Amino acid sequence: MESATAFYSGTEVIQRSISVDDTLTIKAGNVHSVYEISQCLQFINSNEFKKVALQFPDELLGDSGAVIKALEEGTTTKIFVLADTSYGSCCVDEIASQHANADCIIHYGSACLSPTSRLPVLYVFGQQPVDVAHCYDQITKCSQDSEEPVLLMYDVVYAHAIDELERLLHSTHPGVIVSKVNASPSTSSNSYRASDAVKPTALDDEHTSKDLSQDKDNSSSLLSKDNITDSSLSVDNTATNSASSQCHFGRTFTLADNCTIDDYAVFYIGSEGRTLTNLMMTFNKCPFYTYDPRTQIYRRETLNVNRALMKRYYLVEKGKDANVVGIVVGTLGVRDYLAVIAHLKEIIKKAGKKSYTFLVGKLNVAKLANFMEVDVFVLVSCPENSLLDNQEFYKPVLTPFEMELACNRAREWTGDYVTDFRQILPGASKHVPLPADNTPSETDVSLITGNLRTLGTDDDTESSVGDAKAVVARDNMAITTHSSAGEYLAGRSWRGLEQDLGNTPVTKAVEGMKGIAAGYANETDEGTQV
């Protein structure tokens, strides 16, 4: 097995290729139906947009030329394709679109449906093929295998077939709950599904009951006629005696009377990937059955969720041990990302730790390897991109929920897991207020290192400015911690380039080498200058 490395030679970087799965691309004759060209044109022309950005994931870029050609036949609007996304392809890249002064974005392919705030967005999921009759047979098998009632969920690329599937289930399996994919409308701009005649009606999950009481003028546009509430952010969503309508990750469903989602088995239509992992971690008390339309394989997922949760709790312990925390901005499009960054800074500071914010674009091992003075990183990203495999990274990468578990003494580990960082913000149902400022700091033993550690800061903390260290006195015990990454940097043998201002002689500028680093024009094959 090859080991991952954070450093590459120049030749490797230039010659390295990226494998793209082109099995999802379609034939030119199916462009109008699969990419819903008529709905896209109606969205563009009815809103009189002058400049439209098209966003494709890597696996669908092969169809971008045919899509642009089909759109240009029905509109005079200027249309362009985003060459690359700033972060994950499932998120709407509003920043790149704004750089090109786009009026709106049409997002194609799989989407995490995270709420946006800057530009109008049209979601076109792409109608990937699915054998509805065969899928119906597998749901029937699932309802027979499972002792719990069944909740049907699916990848958004199969949303086009759900209405037909629901009609078949209604007559024979009325107990199967079918979720519906919705794009959440935003307050300053609208998000739409191409298959919807009007924007979907659902409670905007940015607004809580407190917000709605302060802004009654917007309440009519945020509440649906079915009284749908977003359970992830409602202030009080405890068990109710009536049917419970919920919205999770852009998917709405109505549970039976006196039931919670933990009482259901989840049947998921789609391939293995981040969407399935996100759902399994969030609904970790539910058994999962999956059906992959591409392979037509039905199976009971045997992933040991408890083991996965324990791995994530190990990261929480690493967060408690950390002295320097790096907040990595993994999105500039998901709404409230600035609010959660501010929230993280507050809880990290009150826990007696130092935090630094990093904006590095798409995350990889090499980028984070440049900051070895940071003990742990916390990634602010959409739910589907926040759960990273930490095996390749030199330092652990936590989610905001895990970092709060490490820093907020009032939050306890219950086994429930939160991947959407907006749920831990004030006003959300998963929010846990910080302890009062006069609460004394706590000292315990690390489960990883066995060393004593303290969580929180005391008013009587004595700081030694000269040696850049902070000594916390508690119960005749002194605990020494790094006060900043500057101390770590001061102890390194190499600290980077030094300007040496005033001591460097001025020299005449001369013509340098031409070409690229892999082979300059004035170099021979052996690498010597000629």
Short mmCIF file of C-alpha atoms in Angstrom, two decimals:
data_model
loop_
_atom_site.label_atom_id
_atom_site.label_comp_id
_atom_site.label_asym_id
_atom_site.label_seq_id
_atom_site.Cartn_x
_atom_site.Cartn_y
_atom_site.Cartn_z
CA MET A 1 0.00 0.00 0.00
CA GLU A 2 1.40 3.37 -0.98
CA SER A 3 1.80 5.95 1.75
CA ALA A 4 0.52 9.45 1.18
CA THR A 5 3.03 12.26 1.20
CA ALA A 6 2.57 15.99 1.57
CA PHE A 7 5.45 16.94 -0.71
CA TYR A 8 5.94 16.37 -4.45
CA SER A 9 8.70 17.12 -6.90
CA GLY A 10 8.15 19.62 -9.71
CA THR A 11 7.98 16.88 -12.34
CA GLU A 12 5.35 14.95 -10.36
CA VAL A 13 3.15 18.03 -10.00
CA ILE A 14 3.28 18.84 -13.73
CA GLN A 15 2.69 15.29 -14.92
CA ARG A 16 0.14 14.29 -12.27
CA SER A 17 -3.29 13.56 -13.74
CA ILE A 18 -6.67 13.60 -12.03
CA SER A 19 -8.95 10.68 -12.75
CA VAL A 20 -12.54 11.71 -13.45
CA ASP A 21 -15.45 9.28 -13.59
CA ASP A 22 -17.06 10.02 -16.96
CA THR A 23 -19.73 7.31 -16.66
CA LEU A 24 -22.24 9.95 -15.53
CA THR A 25 -21.97 11.97 -18.73
CA ILE A 26 -24.82 11.61 -21.19
CA LYS A 27 -25.46 11.54 -24.90
CA ALA A 28 -26.03 14.85 -26.66
CA GLY A 29 -29.61 13.92 -27.53
CA ASN A 30 -30.58 13.73 -23.87
CA VAL A 31 -29.24 17.13 -22.85
CA HIS A 32 -32.61 18.92 -22.93
CA SER A 33 -34.34 16.39 -20.70
CA VAL A 34 -31.56 15.48 -18.27
CA TYR A 35 -30.37 19.07 -17.72
CA GLU A 36 -33.89 20.53 -17.91
CA ILE A 37 -32.95 23.16 -20.47
CA SER A 38 -36.47 24.58 -20.78
CA GLN A 39 -36.70 25.25 -17.04
CA CYS A 40 -33.23 26.81 -17.07
CA LEU A 41 -34.24 29.14 -19.91
CA GLN A 42 -37.43 30.09 -18.10
CA PHE A 43 -35.37 30.91 -14.98
CA ILE A 44 -32.94 33.07 -16.99
CA ASN A 45 -35.41 34.89 -19.23
CA SER A 46 -38.14 35.50 -16.66
CA ASN A 47 -35.64 37.17 -14.31
CA GLU A 48 -33.88 39.02 -17.16
CA PHE A 49 -30.42 37.94 -16.02
CA LYS A 50 -27.60 39.39 -18.12
CA LYS A 51 -24.76 37.11 -17.02
CA VAL A 52 -25.19 33.53 -15.85
CA ALA A 53 -22.60 31.24 -14.26
CA LEU A 54 -22.86 27.49 -14.75
CA GLN A 55 -21.28 25.26 -12.11
CA PHE A 56 -20.55 21.61 -12.90
CA PRO A 57 -18.85 18.95 -10.80
CA ASP A 58 -15.79 17.34 -12.36
CA GLU A 59 -17.67 14.23 -13.49
CA LEU A 60 -20.17 16.31 -15.50
CA LEU A 61 -17.79 18.76 -17.14
CA GLY A 62 -17.90 16.64 -20.27
CA ASP A 63 -21.50 17.76 -20.82
CA SER A 64 -20.86 21.48 -20.21
CA GLY A 65 -20.30 22.30 -23.89
CA ALA A 66 -23.57 20.69 -24.96
CA VAL A 67 -25.45 22.44 -22.14
CA ILE A 68 -24.10 25.87 -23.09
CA LYS A 69 -24.96 25.30 -26.74
CA ALA A 70 -28.52 24.33 -25.84
CA LEU A 71 -28.95 27.35 -23.57
CA GLU A 72 -27.53 29.83 -26.07
CA GLU A 73 -30.13 28.73 -28.61
CA GLY A 74 -32.90 30.03 -26.34
CA THR A 75 -31.42 33.22 -24.86
CA THR A 76 -29.10 36.10 -25.64
CA THR A 77 -27.76 36.16 -22.07
CA LYS A 78 -24.02 35.74 -21.64
CA ILE A 79 -23.31 32.30 -20.19
CA PHE A 80 -20.01 30.95 -18.88
CA VAL A 81 -18.77 27.89 -17.00
CA LEU A 82 -16.83 28.13 -13.75
CA ALA A 83 -13.47 26.55 -14.51
CA ASP A 84 -12.90 25.42 -10.94
CA THR A 85 -14.69 25.66 -7.62
CA SER A 86 -13.15 27.35 -4.62
CA TYR A 87 -14.15 24.49 -2.31
CA GLY A 88 -16.35 21.40 -2.67
CA SER A 89 -18.32 20.97 -5.88
CA CYS A 90 -21.48 20.19 -3.88
CA CYS A 91 -21.52 23.78 -2.57
CA VAL A 92 -22.65 26.74 -4.64
CA ASP A 93 -19.55 28.78 -5.49
CA GLU A 94 -20.92 32.28 -5.04
CA ILE A 95 -17.47 33.85 -4.60
CA ALA A 96 -16.11 32.73 -7.99
CA SER A 97 -19.36 33.80 -9.64
CA GLN A 98 -19.20 37.24 -8.06
CA HIS A 99 -15.63 37.66 -9.32
CA ALA A 100 -17.07 37.38 -12.84
CA ASN A 101 -20.00 39.70 -11.96
CA ALA A 102 -22.58 36.97 -12.52
CA ASP A 103 -26.23 37.76 -11.85
CA CYS A 104 -27.13 34.18 -10.88
CA ILE A 105 -25.79 30.63 -10.69
CA ILE A 106 -27.12 27.40 -12.16
CA HIS A 107 -25.70 24.54 -10.13
CA TYR A 108 -25.65 21.13 -11.85
CA GLY A 109 -25.24 17.70 -10.33
CA SER A 110 -25.20 16.52 -6.75
CA ALA A 111 -25.63 19.28 -4.16
CA CYS A 112 -25.43 19.48 -0.38
CA LEU A 113 -28.27 22.06 -0.45
CA SER A 114 -26.56 24.28 2.11
CA PRO A 115 -28.34 27.66 2.27
CA THR A 116 -26.74 30.53 0.37
CA SER A 117 -27.09 34.29 0.76
CA ARG A 118 -25.53 36.29 -2.08
CA LEU A 119 -26.89 35.28 -5.51
CA PRO A 120 -30.04 33.62 -6.88
CA VAL A 121 -29.38 29.92 -7.43
CA LEU A 122 -31.10 27.34 -9.65
CA TYR A 123 -30.44 23.69 -8.79
CA VAL A 124 -30.44 21.23 -11.67
CA PHE A 125 -29.59 17.86 -10.19
CA GLY A 126 -29.27 15.96 -13.47
CA GLN A 127 -31.59 13.04 -14.01
CA GLN A 128 -29.37 10.02 -13.56
CA PRO A 129 -31.10 6.79 -14.68
CA VAL A 130 -32.83 4.52 -12.18
CA ASP A 131 -34.96 1.42 -12.71
CA VAL A 132 -38.06 2.41 -10.73
CA ALA A 133 -39.66 -1.05 -10.84
CA HIS A 134 -36.50 -2.75 -9.58
CA CYS A 135 -36.03 -0.09 -6.90
CA TYR A 136 -39.64 -0.61 -5.78
CA ASP A 137 -38.96 -4.33 -5.34
CA GLN A 138 -35.97 -3.58 -3.13
CA ILE A 139 -38.00 -1.21 -0.94
CA THR A 140 -40.55 -3.99 -0.55
CA LYS A 141 -37.76 -6.30 0.54
CA CYS A 142 -36.51 -3.66 2.99
CA SER A 143 -39.93 -3.25 4.58
CA GLN A 144 -40.01 -7.02 5.09
CA ASP A 145 -36.45 -7.21 6.49
CA SER A 146 -36.80 -4.25 8.83
CA GLU A 147 -38.71 -4.33 12.09
CA GLU A 148 -39.02 -0.54 12.04
CA PRO A 149 -41.10 1.63 9.69
CA VAL A 150 -39.15 2.83 6.66
CA LEU A 151 -38.06 6.37 5.78
CA LEU A 152 -37.01 6.78 2.14
CA MET A 153 -34.12 9.15 1.41
CA TYR A 154 -32.01 9.52 -1.73
CA ASP A 155 -29.25 11.32 -3.54
CA VAL A 156 -30.57 14.43 -5.28
CA VAL A 157 -29.59 13.11 -8.74
CA TYR A 158 -32.45 10.59 -8.43
CA ALA A 159 -35.06 13.11 -7.28
CA HIS A 160 -36.76 13.02 -10.70
CA ALA A 161 -37.94 9.43 -10.14
CA ILE A 162 -39.30 9.82 -6.62
CA ASP A 163 -42.81 10.96 -7.58
CA GLU A 164 -43.36 7.82 -9.66
CA LEU A 165 -41.88 5.67 -6.91
CA GLU A 166 -44.11 7.33 -4.31
CA ARG A 167 -47.23 6.55 -6.37
CA LEU A 168 -46.30 2.86 -6.42
CA LEU A 169 -45.64 2.81 -2.69
CA HIS A 170 -48.80 4.69 -1.77
CA SER A 171 -51.10 1.85 -2.74
CA THR A 172 -49.05 -1.05 -1.36
CA HIS A 173 -46.80 0.39 1.37
CA PRO A 174 -48.56 3.39 2.93
CA GLY A 175 -46.32 3.17 5.97
CA VAL A 176 -43.20 4.10 3.99
CA ILE A 177 -42.37 7.78 4.54
CA VAL A 178 -40.93 9.45 1.42
CA SER A 179 -38.74 12.51 1.91
CA LYS A 180 -38.75 15.36 -0.58
CA VAL A 181 -35.72 17.34 -1.66
CA ASN A 182 -36.10 21.10 -1.39
CA ALA A 183 -33.73 23.97 -1.95
CA SER A 184 -34.05 26.32 1.00
CA PRO A 185 -35.01 29.87 0.02
CA SER A 186 -32.67 32.53 1.33
CA THR A 187 -33.63 35.94 2.59
CA SER A 188 -31.59 38.11 0.23
CA SER A 189 -31.73 35.84 -2.80
CA ASN A 190 -33.82 32.92 -3.94
CA SER A 191 -32.86 29.29 -4.46
CA TYR A 192 -34.96 27.15 -6.79
CA ARG A 193 -35.30 23.64 -8.04
CA ALA A 194 -35.60 23.39 -11.80
CA SER A 195 -38.55 21.01 -11.46
CA ASP A 196 -40.53 23.43 -9.29
CA ALA A 197 -42.84 26.00 -10.82
CA VAL A 198 -42.30 28.26 -7.83
CA LYS A 199 -39.66 28.38 -5.14
CA PRO A 200 -40.14 25.66 -2.50
CA THR A 201 -41.90 26.61 0.69
CA ALA A 202 -40.08 25.65 3.84
CA LEU A 203 -39.02 27.38 6.98
CA ASP A 204 -35.75 29.15 6.30
CA ASP A 205 -33.43 27.39 8.70
CA GLU A 206 -31.47 30.58 9.35
CA HIS A 207 -34.49 32.04 11.12
CA THR A 208 -35.41 30.78 14.56
CA SER A 209 -38.54 31.48 16.55
CA LYS A 210 -36.75 34.43 18.10
CA ASP A 211 -35.89 35.86 14.68
CA LEU A 212 -39.43 35.40 13.42
CA SER A 213 -40.86 37.26 16.39
CA GLN A 214 -38.62 40.21 15.52
CA ASP A 215 -39.42 40.14 11.81
CA LYS A 216 -43.11 39.40 11.38
CA ASP A 217 -43.15 40.90 7.90
CA ASN A 218 -41.13 38.00 6.51
CA SER A 219 -42.93 35.23 8.38
CA SER A 220 -45.49 34.57 5.65
CA SER A 221 -42.78 33.87 3.07
CA LEU A 222 -40.82 31.62 5.41
CA LEU A 223 -43.61 29.39 6.69
CA SER A 224 -45.07 26.75 4.42
CA LYS A 225 -48.74 25.98 4.15
CA ASP A 226 -47.96 22.54 5.64
CA ASN A 227 -46.41 24.17 8.72
CA ILE A 228 -43.02 22.61 8.04
CA THR A 229 -40.38 23.35 10.63
CA ASP A 230 -36.66 22.83 10.43
CA SER A 231 -35.92 20.54 13.34
CA SER A 232 -32.25 21.36 13.12
CA LEU A 233 -32.78 24.96 14.14
CA SER A 234 -36.15 25.21 15.83
CA VAL A 235 -35.90 26.36 19.44
CA ASP A 236 -38.20 23.66 20.78
CA ASN A 237 -38.59 20.51 18.71
CA THR A 238 -39.22 17.99 21.45
CA ALA A 239 -41.53 15.03 20.97
CA THR A 240 -45.05 16.02 20.05
CA ASN A 241 -48.37 14.23 20.15
CA SER A 242 -49.09 14.97 16.50
CA ALA A 243 -47.34 14.26 13.24
CA SER A 244 -43.89 15.87 13.10
CA SER A 245 -42.70 17.58 9.91
CA GLN A 246 -38.93 17.96 9.76
CA CYS A 247 -36.25 19.22 7.42
CA HIS A 248 -32.71 17.88 7.44
CA PHE A 249 -30.04 18.74 4.84
CA GLY A 250 -32.63 20.11 2.41
CA ARG A 251 -34.87 17.04 2.74
CA THR A 252 -38.34 17.37 4.26
CA PHE A 253 -40.52 14.55 5.57
CA THR A 254 -43.45 14.04 7.93
CA LEU A 255 -43.16 11.37 10.58
CA ALA A 256 -46.06 9.39 12.00
CA ASP A 257 -47.82 10.37 15.22
CA ASN A 258 -45.79 10.01 18.42
CA CYS A 259 -42.69 8.93 16.47
CA THR A 260 -39.18 10.29 16.19
CA ILE A 261 -36.70 9.65 13.43
CA ASP A 262 -34.88 7.17 15.67
CA ASP A 263 -37.91 4.87 15.36
CA TYR A 264 -37.35 4.45 11.60
CA ALA A 265 -35.12 2.44 9.34
CA VAL A 266 -33.66 4.53 6.51
CA PHE A 267 -33.73 3.26 2.91
CA TYR A 268 -31.23 5.30 0.89
CA ILE A 269 -31.16 5.42 -2.92
CA GLY A 270 -27.68 6.31 -4.14
CA SER A 271 -24.04 5.30 -4.20
CA GLU A 272 -21.58 5.28 -1.34
CA GLY A 273 -20.22 8.74 -0.68
CA ARG A 274 -20.27 11.79 1.51
CA THR A 275 -24.05 12.18 1.44
CA LEU A 276 -24.62 8.68 2.80
CA THR A 277 -21.86 9.06 5.41
CA ASN A 278 -23.33 12.36 6.57
CA LEU A 279 -26.80 10.85 6.97
CA MET A 280 -25.51 7.76 8.78
CA MET A 281 -23.48 9.82 11.24
CA THR A 282 -26.39 12.20 11.92
CA PHE A 283 -29.05 9.49 12.24
CA ASN A 284 -26.71 7.03 13.93
CA LYS A 285 -29.48 5.26 15.85
CA CYS A 286 -31.26 4.21 12.64
CA PRO A 287 -30.48 1.04 10.65
CA PHE A 288 -29.60 1.86 7.05
CA TYR A 289 -30.45 -0.02 3.86
CA THR A 290 -29.04 1.18 0.55
CA TYR A 291 -29.82 0.66 -3.11
CA ASP A 292 -27.34 1.76 -5.77
CA PRO A 293 -29.17 2.37 -9.10
CA ARG A 294 -25.89 2.14 -11.03
CA THR A 295 -25.15 -1.40 -9.88
CA GLN A 296 -28.70 -2.34 -8.78
CA ILE A 297 -27.29 -3.73 -5.53
CA TYR A 298 -29.44 -3.71 -2.38
CA ARG A 299 -27.83 -4.32 1.00
CA ARG A 300 -27.96 -3.63 4.71
CA GLU A 301 -25.16 -1.25 5.64
CA THR A 302 -22.90 -2.97 8.14
CA LEU A 303 -20.71 0.04 8.91
CA ASN A 304 -20.03 0.09 12.62
CA VAL A 305 -21.34 3.56 13.39
CA ASN A 306 -20.41 3.22 17.06
CA ARG A 307 -16.80 2.60 16.09
CA ALA A 308 -16.89 5.60 13.78
CA LEU A 309 -18.28 7.74 16.60
CA MET A 310 -15.52 6.58 18.92
CA LYS A 311 -12.96 7.63 16.32
CA ARG A 312 -14.55 11.05 16.22
CA TYR A 313 -14.55 11.20 20.03
CA TYR A 314 -10.81 10.49 19.95
CA LEU A 315 -10.52 13.74 17.95
CA VAL A 316 -12.48 15.50 20.68
CA GLU A 317 -9.87 14.36 23.20
CA LYS A 318 -7.14 15.68 20.90
CA GLY A 319 -8.98 18.98 20.86
CA LYS A 320 -9.02 19.08 24.66
CA ASP A 321 -5.24 18.48 24.72
CA ALA A 322 -4.54 21.17 22.12
CA ASN A 323 -3.08 24.54 23.03
CA VAL A 324 -3.06 26.11 19.55
CA VAL A 325 -6.13 25.65 17.30
CA GLY A 326 -6.27 26.49 13.61
CA ILE A 327 -9.71 27.48 12.26
CA VAL A 328 -9.73 26.50 8.58
CA VAL A 329 -12.32 28.30 6.45
CA GLY A 330 -13.65 25.62 4.11
CA THR A 331 -16.53 27.60 2.65
CA LEU A 332 -17.38 31.16 1.69
CA GLY A 333 -20.85 30.33 0.46
CA VAL A 334 -22.70 28.51 3.23
CA ARG A 335 -24.74 30.97 5.19
CA ASP A 336 -23.61 31.86 8.72
CA TYR A 337 -20.04 30.69 8.22
CA LEU A 338 -18.80 33.97 9.72
CA ALA A 339 -21.06 33.51 12.73
CA VAL A 340 -19.69 30.04 13.48
CA ILE A 341 -16.10 31.28 13.10
CA ALA A 342 -16.81 33.98 15.68
CA HIS A 343 -18.47 31.37 17.89
CA LEU A 344 -15.44 29.07 17.64
CA LYS A 345 -13.06 31.90 18.51
CA GLU A 346 -15.10 32.67 21.61
CA ILE A 347 -15.28 29.13 22.96
CA ILE A 348 -11.59 28.47 22.17
CA LYS A 349 -10.56 31.64 24.00
CA LYS A 350 -12.69 30.81 27.04
CA ALA A 351 -11.16 27.36 27.10
CA GLY A 352 -7.72 28.93 27.56
CA LYS A 353 -6.46 28.12 24.05
CA LYS A 354 -5.13 30.20 21.17
CA SER A 355 -6.79 30.25 17.77
CA TYR A 356 -5.63 31.29 14.31
CA THR A 357 -7.79 31.51 11.19
CA PHE A 358 -6.62 30.06 7.86
CA LEU A 359 -8.09 30.59 4.40
CA VAL A 360 -6.43 28.01 2.15
CA GLY A 361 -9.02 27.20 -0.52
CA LYS A 362 -9.45 23.50 -1.26
CA LEU A 363 -8.03 21.53 1.61
CA ASN A 364 -5.19 19.04 1.20
CA VAL A 365 -2.44 17.47 3.29
CA ALA A 366 0.36 19.66 1.95
CA LYS A 367 -1.32 22.95 2.85
CA LEU A 368 -1.92 22.06 6.49
CA ALA A 369 1.54 20.53 6.78
CA ASN A 370 2.95 24.08 6.55
CA PHE A 371 1.57 24.90 10.01
CA MET A 372 3.14 22.32 12.29
CA GLU A 373 2.90 24.67 15.28
CA VAL A 374 -0.89 24.17 15.25
CA ASP A 375 -2.01 21.26 17.44
CA VAL A 376 -5.43 20.65 15.85
CA PHE A 377 -7.46 22.18 13.04
CA VAL A 378 -11.20 22.74 12.95
CA LEU A 379 -12.81 22.84 9.50
CA VAL A 380 -15.75 25.17 8.85
CA SER A 381 -17.44 23.61 5.85
CA CYS A 382 -20.73 22.19 4.61
CA PRO A 383 -21.94 18.97 6.31
CA GLU A 384 -20.82 16.73 3.46
CA ASN A 385 -17.27 18.10 3.36
CA SER A 386 -16.63 18.41 7.09
CA LEU A 387 -16.04 14.72 7.86
CA LEU A 388 -12.47 14.17 6.70
CA ASP A 389 -10.36 11.04 6.95
CA ASN A 390 -7.63 12.11 9.36
CA GLN A 391 -5.24 9.29 8.53
CA GLU A 392 -3.36 11.32 5.91
CA PHE A 393 -3.17 14.60 7.81
CA TYR A 394 -0.27 15.35 10.13
CA LYS A 395 -2.56 17.03 12.65
CA PRO A 396 -6.19 16.14 13.45
CA VAL A 397 -8.97 17.99 11.60
CA LEU A 398 -12.12 18.42 13.72
CA THR A 399 -15.62 19.58 12.94
CA PRO A 400 -17.08 22.65 14.73
CA PHE A 401 -19.30 20.34 16.80
CA GLU A 402 -16.29 18.32 17.95
CA MET A 403 -14.37 21.48 18.81
CA GLU A 404 -17.27 22.70 20.91
CA LEU A 405 -17.38 19.35 22.70
CA ALA A 406 -13.72 19.90 23.52
CA CYS A 407 -14.11 23.50 24.72
CA ASN A 408 -17.64 23.88 26.10
CA ARG A 409 -17.82 22.26 29.51
CA ALA A 410 -21.61 22.54 29.49
CA ARG A 411 -21.93 20.23 26.46
CA GLU A 412 -21.80 16.50 27.19
CA TRP A 413 -21.10 13.62 24.85
CA THR A 414 -24.37 11.71 24.38
CA GLY A 415 -23.68 9.86 21.14
CA ASP A 416 -25.72 12.34 19.11
CA TYR A 417 -23.65 13.82 16.31
CA VAL A 418 -24.04 17.15 14.50
CA THR A 419 -22.46 17.78 11.10
CA ASP A 420 -24.25 21.04 10.27
CA PHE A 421 -22.35 23.81 12.06
CA ARG A 422 -25.40 26.09 11.97
CA GLN A 423 -27.12 23.83 14.50
CA ILE A 424 -24.72 24.78 17.30
CA LEU A 425 -25.22 28.53 16.91
CA PRO A 426 -27.30 30.49 19.44
CA GLY A 427 -31.01 29.98 18.83
CA ALA A 428 -30.65 26.51 17.32
CA SER A 429 -32.02 23.40 19.02
CA LYS A 430 -28.51 21.92 19.40
CA HIS A 431 -27.02 25.07 20.93
CA VAL A 432 -25.61 24.74 24.46
CA PRO A 433 -24.73 28.04 26.19
CA LEU A 434 -21.26 28.44 27.62
CA PRO A 435 -20.85 28.32 31.40
CA ALA A 436 -20.96 31.61 33.27
CA ASP A 437 -17.79 33.70 33.25
CA ASN A 438 -17.36 33.21 37.00
CA THR A 439 -17.31 29.40 36.66
CA PRO A 440 -13.87 28.17 37.78
CA SER A 441 -11.66 26.27 35.37
CA GLU A 442 -11.56 22.50 35.56
CA THR A 443 -8.56 20.18 35.64
CA ASP A 444 -8.66 16.57 34.48
CA VAL A 445 -6.40 13.89 33.04
CA SER A 446 -5.97 13.43 29.30
CA LEU A 447 -7.22 10.06 28.05
CA ILE A 448 -4.53 10.14 25.35
CA THR A 449 -1.35 11.37 27.02
CA GLY A 450 -2.18 10.80 30.67
CA ASN A 451 -1.05 14.32 31.49
CA LEU A 452 -2.96 16.86 33.54
CA ARG A 453 -4.78 19.53 31.57
CA THR A 454 -6.98 22.50 32.38
CA LEU A 455 -10.06 23.73 30.57
CA GLY A 456 -11.04 27.35 31.06
CA THR A 457 -9.26 30.42 32.36
CA ASP A 458 -9.19 31.87 35.86
CA ASP A 459 -9.20 35.53 36.78
CA ASP A 460 -6.11 35.00 38.89
CA THR A 461 -4.09 33.61 36.01
CA GLU A 462 -0.51 34.85 36.16
CA SER A 463 1.18 35.52 32.83
CA SER A 464 4.91 35.65 32.26
CA VAL A 465 5.41 38.02 29.36
CA GLY A 466 9.15 37.66 29.20
CA ASP A 467 9.21 33.95 28.34
CA ALA A 468 5.87 34.02 26.47
CA LYS A 469 4.35 31.39 28.74
CA ALA A 470 1.21 31.33 30.88
CA VAL A 471 1.25 29.60 34.25
CA VAL A 472 -2.13 28.65 35.72
CA ALA A 473 -2.08 28.09 39.49
CA ARG A 474 -4.75 25.76 40.83
CA ASP A 475 -4.75 23.59 43.99
CA ASN A 476 -0.96 23.87 44.49
CA MET A 477 -0.38 22.71 40.94
CA ALA A 478 1.18 24.60 38.02
CA ILE A 479 0.33 23.80 34.43
CA THR A 480 2.49 25.37 31.74
CA THR A 481 1.03 25.87 28.29
CA HIS A 482 2.07 27.57 25.09
CA SER A 483 0.53 31.02 24.95
CA SER A 484 0.83 31.35 21.19
CA ALA A 485 2.23 29.81 18.05
CA GLY A 486 4.95 32.47 18.22
CA GLU A 487 6.66 30.53 21.00
CA TYR A 488 6.71 27.42 18.86
CA LEU A 489 8.11 29.41 15.95
CA ALA A 490 10.83 30.92 18.15
CA GLY A 491 12.04 27.44 19.04
CA ARG A 492 12.41 26.22 15.48
CA SER A 493 15.86 26.03 13.91
CA TRP A 494 14.58 27.57 10.65
CA ARG A 495 12.06 30.41 10.82
CA GLY A 496 11.76 31.42 7.19
CA LEU A 497 13.49 34.08 5.11
CA GLU A 498 14.80 37.09 7.01
CA GLN A 499 14.80 40.51 5.33
CA ASP A 500 17.98 41.74 7.05
CA LEU A 501 16.97 45.34 6.25
CA GLY A 502 19.85 47.81 5.86
CA ASN A 503 22.53 45.14 5.66
CA THR A 504 21.91 43.80 2.17
CA PRO A 505 23.95 45.60 -0.56
CA VAL A 506 22.07 47.02 -3.55
CA THR A 507 22.89 45.19 -6.79
CA LYS A 508 22.03 45.84 -10.41
CA ALA A 509 19.05 43.98 -11.79
CA VAL A 510 19.96 41.42 -14.45
CA GLU A 511 17.91 39.28 -16.77
CA GLY A 512 16.84 36.04 -15.12
CA MET A 513 16.12 32.58 -16.44
CA LYS A 514 13.24 31.93 -18.84
CA GLY A 515 10.80 29.05 -18.90
CA ILE A 516 9.30 26.90 -16.18
CA ALA A 517 10.95 25.47 -13.10
CA ALA A 518 10.98 21.93 -14.55
CA GLY A 519 13.25 23.04 -17.38
CA TYR A 520 14.48 26.60 -18.09
CA ALA A 521 15.39 27.68 -21.60
CA ASN A 522 19.09 28.20 -20.72
CA GLU A 523 19.55 24.80 -19.07
CA THR A 524 20.93 21.62 -20.62
CA ASP A 525 19.48 18.18 -20.06
CA GLU A 526 21.80 17.77 -17.10
CA GLY A 527 20.34 20.88 -15.49
CA THR A 528 23.40 23.13 -15.89
CA GLN A 529 23.28 26.60 -17.35
CA VAL A 530 24.62 27.22 -20.86
#
